[in-house]
PDB file of C-alpha atoms in Angstrom:
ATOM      1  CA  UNK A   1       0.000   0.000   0.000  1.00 81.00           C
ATOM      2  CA  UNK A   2       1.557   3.241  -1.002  1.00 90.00           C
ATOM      3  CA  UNK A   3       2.417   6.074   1.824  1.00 96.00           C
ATOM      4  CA  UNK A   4       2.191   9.584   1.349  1.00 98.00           C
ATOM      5  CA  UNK A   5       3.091  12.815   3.342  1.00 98.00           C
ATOM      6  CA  UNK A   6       1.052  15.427   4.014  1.00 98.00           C
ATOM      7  CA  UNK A   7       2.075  18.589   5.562  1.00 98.00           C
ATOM      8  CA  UNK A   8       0.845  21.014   7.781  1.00 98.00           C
ATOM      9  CA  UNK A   9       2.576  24.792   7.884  1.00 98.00           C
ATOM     10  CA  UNK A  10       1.384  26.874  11.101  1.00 98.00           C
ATOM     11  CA  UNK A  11       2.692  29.526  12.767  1.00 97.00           C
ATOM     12  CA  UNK A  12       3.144  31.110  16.658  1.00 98.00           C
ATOM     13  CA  UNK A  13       5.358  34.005  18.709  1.00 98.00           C
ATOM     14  CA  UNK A  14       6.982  33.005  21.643  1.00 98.00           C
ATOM     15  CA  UNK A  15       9.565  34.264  23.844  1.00 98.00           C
ATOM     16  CA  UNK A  16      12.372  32.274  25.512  1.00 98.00           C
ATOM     17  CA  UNK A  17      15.616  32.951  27.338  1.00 98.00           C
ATOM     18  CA  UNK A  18      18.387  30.012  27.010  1.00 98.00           C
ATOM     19  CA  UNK A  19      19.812  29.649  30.432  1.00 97.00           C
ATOM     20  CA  UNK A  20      21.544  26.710  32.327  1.00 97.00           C
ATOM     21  CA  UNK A  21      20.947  27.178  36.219  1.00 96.00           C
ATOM     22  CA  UNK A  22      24.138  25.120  36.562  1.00 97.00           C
ATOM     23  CA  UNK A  23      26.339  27.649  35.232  1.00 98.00           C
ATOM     24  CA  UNK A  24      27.510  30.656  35.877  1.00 97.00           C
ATOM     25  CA  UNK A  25      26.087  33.955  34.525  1.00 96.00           C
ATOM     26  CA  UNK A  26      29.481  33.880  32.163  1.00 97.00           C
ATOM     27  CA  UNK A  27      29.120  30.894  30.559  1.00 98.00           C
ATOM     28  CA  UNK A  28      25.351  31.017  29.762  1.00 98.00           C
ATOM     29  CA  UNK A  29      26.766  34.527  28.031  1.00 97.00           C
ATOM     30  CA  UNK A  30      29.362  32.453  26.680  1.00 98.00           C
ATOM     31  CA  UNK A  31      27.504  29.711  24.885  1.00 98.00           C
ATOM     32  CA  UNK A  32      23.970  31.169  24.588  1.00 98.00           C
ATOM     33  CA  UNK A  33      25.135  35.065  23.643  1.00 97.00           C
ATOM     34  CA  UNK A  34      21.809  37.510  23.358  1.00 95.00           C
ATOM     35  CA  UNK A  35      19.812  34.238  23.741  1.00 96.00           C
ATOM     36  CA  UNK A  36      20.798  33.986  27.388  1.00 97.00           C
ATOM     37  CA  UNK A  37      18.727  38.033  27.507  1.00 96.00           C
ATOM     38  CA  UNK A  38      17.735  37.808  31.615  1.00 96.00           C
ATOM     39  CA  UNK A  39      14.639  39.499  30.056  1.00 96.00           C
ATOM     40  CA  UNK A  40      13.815  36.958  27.525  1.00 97.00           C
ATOM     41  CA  UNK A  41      13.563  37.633  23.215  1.00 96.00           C
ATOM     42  CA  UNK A  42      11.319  36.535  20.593  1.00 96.00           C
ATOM     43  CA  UNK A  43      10.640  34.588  17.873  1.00 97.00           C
ATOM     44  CA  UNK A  44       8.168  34.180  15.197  1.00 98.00           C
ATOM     45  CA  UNK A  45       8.328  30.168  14.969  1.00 98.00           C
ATOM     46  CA  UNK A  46       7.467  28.451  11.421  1.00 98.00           C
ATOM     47  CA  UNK A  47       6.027  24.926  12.676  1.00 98.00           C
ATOM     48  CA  UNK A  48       5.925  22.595   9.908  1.00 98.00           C
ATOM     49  CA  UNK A  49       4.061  19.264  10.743  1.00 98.00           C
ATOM     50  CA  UNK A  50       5.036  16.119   8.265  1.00 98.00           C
ATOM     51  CA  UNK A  51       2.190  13.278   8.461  1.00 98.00           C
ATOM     52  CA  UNK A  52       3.092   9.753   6.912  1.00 98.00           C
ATOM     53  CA  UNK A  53       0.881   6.833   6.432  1.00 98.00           C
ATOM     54  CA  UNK A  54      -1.376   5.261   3.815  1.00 97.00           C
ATOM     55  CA  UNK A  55      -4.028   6.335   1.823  1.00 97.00           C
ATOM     56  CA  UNK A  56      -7.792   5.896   3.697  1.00 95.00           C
ATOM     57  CA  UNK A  57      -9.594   4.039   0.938  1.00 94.00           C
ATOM     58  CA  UNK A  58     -12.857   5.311   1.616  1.00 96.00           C
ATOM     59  CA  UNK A  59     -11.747   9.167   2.037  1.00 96.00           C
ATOM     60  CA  UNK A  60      -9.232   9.213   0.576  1.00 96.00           C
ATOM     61  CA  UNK A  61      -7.179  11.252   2.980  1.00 97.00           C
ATOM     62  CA  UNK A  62      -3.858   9.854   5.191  1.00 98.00           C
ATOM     63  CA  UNK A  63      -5.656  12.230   7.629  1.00 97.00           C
ATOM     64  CA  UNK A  64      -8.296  14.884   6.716  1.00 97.00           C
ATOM     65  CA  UNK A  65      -5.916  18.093   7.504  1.00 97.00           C
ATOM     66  CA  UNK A  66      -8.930  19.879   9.175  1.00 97.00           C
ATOM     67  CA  UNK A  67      -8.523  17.251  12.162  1.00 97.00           C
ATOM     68  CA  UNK A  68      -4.753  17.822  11.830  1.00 98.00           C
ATOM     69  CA  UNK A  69      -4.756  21.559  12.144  1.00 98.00           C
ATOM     70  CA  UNK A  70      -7.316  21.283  14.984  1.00 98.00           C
ATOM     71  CA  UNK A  71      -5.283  18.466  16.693  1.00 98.00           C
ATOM     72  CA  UNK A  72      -2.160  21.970  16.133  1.00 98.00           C
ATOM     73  CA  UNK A  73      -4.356  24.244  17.492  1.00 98.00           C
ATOM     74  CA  UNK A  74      -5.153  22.843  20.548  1.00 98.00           C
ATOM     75  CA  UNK A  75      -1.702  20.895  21.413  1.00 98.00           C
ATOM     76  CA  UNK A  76       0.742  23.437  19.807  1.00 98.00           C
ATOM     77  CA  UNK A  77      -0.115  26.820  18.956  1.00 98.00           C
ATOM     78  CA  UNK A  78      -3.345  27.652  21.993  1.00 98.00           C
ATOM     79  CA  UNK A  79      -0.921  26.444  24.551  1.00 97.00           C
ATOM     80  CA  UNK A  80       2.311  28.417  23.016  1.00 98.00           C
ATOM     81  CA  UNK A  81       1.664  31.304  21.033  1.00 98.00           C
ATOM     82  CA  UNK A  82       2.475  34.811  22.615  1.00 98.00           C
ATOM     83  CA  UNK A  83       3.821  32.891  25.645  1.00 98.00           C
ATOM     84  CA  UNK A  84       6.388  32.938  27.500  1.00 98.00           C
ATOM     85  CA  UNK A  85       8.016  29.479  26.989  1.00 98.00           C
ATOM     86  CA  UNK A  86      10.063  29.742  30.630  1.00 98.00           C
ATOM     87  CA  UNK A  87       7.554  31.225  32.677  1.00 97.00           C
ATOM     88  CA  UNK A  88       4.212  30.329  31.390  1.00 98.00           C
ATOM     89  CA  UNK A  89       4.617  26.820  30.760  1.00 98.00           C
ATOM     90  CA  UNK A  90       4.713  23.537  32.400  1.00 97.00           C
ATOM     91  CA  UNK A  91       6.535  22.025  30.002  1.00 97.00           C
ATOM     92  CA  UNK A  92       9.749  24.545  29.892  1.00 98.00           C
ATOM     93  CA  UNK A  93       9.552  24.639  34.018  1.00 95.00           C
ATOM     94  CA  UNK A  94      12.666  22.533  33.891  1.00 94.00           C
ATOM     95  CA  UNK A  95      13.735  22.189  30.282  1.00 97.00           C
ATOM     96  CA  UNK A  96      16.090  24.846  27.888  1.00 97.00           C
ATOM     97  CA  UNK A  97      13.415  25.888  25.477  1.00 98.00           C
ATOM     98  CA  UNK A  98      15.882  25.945  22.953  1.00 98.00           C
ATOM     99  CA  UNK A  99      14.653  25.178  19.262  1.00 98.00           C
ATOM    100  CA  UNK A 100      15.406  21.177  19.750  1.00 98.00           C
ATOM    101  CA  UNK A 101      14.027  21.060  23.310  1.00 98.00           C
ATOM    102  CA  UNK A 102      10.565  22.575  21.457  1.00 98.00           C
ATOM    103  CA  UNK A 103      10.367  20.068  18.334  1.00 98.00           C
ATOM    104  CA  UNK A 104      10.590  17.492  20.511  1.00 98.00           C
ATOM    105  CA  UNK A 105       8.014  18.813  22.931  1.00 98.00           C
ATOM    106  CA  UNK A 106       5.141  19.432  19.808  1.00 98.00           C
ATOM    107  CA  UNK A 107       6.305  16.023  18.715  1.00 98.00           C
ATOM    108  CA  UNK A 108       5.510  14.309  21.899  1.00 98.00           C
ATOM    109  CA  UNK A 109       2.062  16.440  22.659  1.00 98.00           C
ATOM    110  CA  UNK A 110       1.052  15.237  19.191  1.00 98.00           C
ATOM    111  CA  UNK A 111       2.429  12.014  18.656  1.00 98.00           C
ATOM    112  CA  UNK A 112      -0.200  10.696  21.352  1.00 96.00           C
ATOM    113  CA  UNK A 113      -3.235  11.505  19.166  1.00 98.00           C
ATOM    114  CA  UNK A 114      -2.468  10.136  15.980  1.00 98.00           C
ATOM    115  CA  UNK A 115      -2.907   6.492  14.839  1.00 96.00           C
ATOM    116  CA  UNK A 116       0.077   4.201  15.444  1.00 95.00           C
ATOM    117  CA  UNK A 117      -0.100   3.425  11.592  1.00 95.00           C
ATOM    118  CA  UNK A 118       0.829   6.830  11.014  1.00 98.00           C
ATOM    119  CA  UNK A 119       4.538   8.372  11.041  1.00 98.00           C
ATOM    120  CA  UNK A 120       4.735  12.064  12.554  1.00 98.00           C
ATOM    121  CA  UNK A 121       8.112  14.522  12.162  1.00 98.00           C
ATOM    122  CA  UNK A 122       8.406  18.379  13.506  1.00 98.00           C
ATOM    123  CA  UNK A 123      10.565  20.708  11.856  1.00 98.00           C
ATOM    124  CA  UNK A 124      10.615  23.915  13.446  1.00 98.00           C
ATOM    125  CA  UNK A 125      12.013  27.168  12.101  1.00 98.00           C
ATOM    126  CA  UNK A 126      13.117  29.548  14.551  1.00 97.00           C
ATOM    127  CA  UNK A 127      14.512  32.047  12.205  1.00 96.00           C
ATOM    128  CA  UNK A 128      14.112  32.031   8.481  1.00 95.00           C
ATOM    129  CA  UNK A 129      17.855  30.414   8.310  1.00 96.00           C
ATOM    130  CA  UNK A 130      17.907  27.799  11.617  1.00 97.00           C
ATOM    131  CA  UNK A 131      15.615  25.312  12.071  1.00 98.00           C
ATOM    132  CA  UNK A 132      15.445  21.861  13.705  1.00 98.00           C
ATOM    133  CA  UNK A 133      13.404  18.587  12.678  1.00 98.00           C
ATOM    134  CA  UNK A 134      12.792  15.614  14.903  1.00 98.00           C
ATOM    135  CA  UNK A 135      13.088  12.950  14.458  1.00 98.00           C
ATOM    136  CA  UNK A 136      16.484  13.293  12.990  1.00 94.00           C
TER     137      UNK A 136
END
């Protein structure tokens, strides 16, 4: 049975600061530069959401992308956008929100909702020239 991809493009704001309680205030300067900002930045992520699997016979859909950008809405972008990603939520309590820290987060709030039968990958553009996908 042949697979195809279908892709999902959406889009959210979100501040961060990159910042390792473990080290000192010079080497989070050091290694995370302007990122490591005690009073956060922003970016305007590019969320790209690859869906894998076969072809549903009778719709003729690997999934209808209506249920896909709903499934976005309320796992990725409702729970995100214009947030801050340290201090507003649960999931960057404890965890670097750097750009691979995130993919891996939307790929694991998603992941859970789609069929088994169906292959999911995040890429994630954080500016228009660095982005990350997962999995690698």
């Amino acid at each position: 049975m042949p697979r195809v991809a279908v892709f999902r493009k959406e889009h959210f704001n979100a501040a961060h600061r990159l910042h390792n309680p473990n080290w000192s205030d010079e080497k989070n300067t050091r290694v995370y530069g302007k990122c490591n900002n005690p009073n956060y930045h922003g970016h305007n992520y590019e969320l790209i959401v690859r869906v894998v699997g076969p072809i549903d016979a009778e719709t003729g859909y690997v999934l209808d992308m209506k249920v896909l950008g709903d499934l976005i809405k309320a796992q990725v972008t409702d729970r995100f956008d214009h947030k801050n990603l340290n201090l507003d939520t649960a999931e960057f309590a404890d965890l670097n929100p750097s750009a691979e820290n995130i993919a891996i987060v939307i790929y694991n709030r998603l992941r859970s909702h789609l069929p088994e039968t169906l292959d999911l990958s995040i890429k994630l553009y954080e500016t228009e020239r660095n982005f990350v996908e997962y999995p690698a």
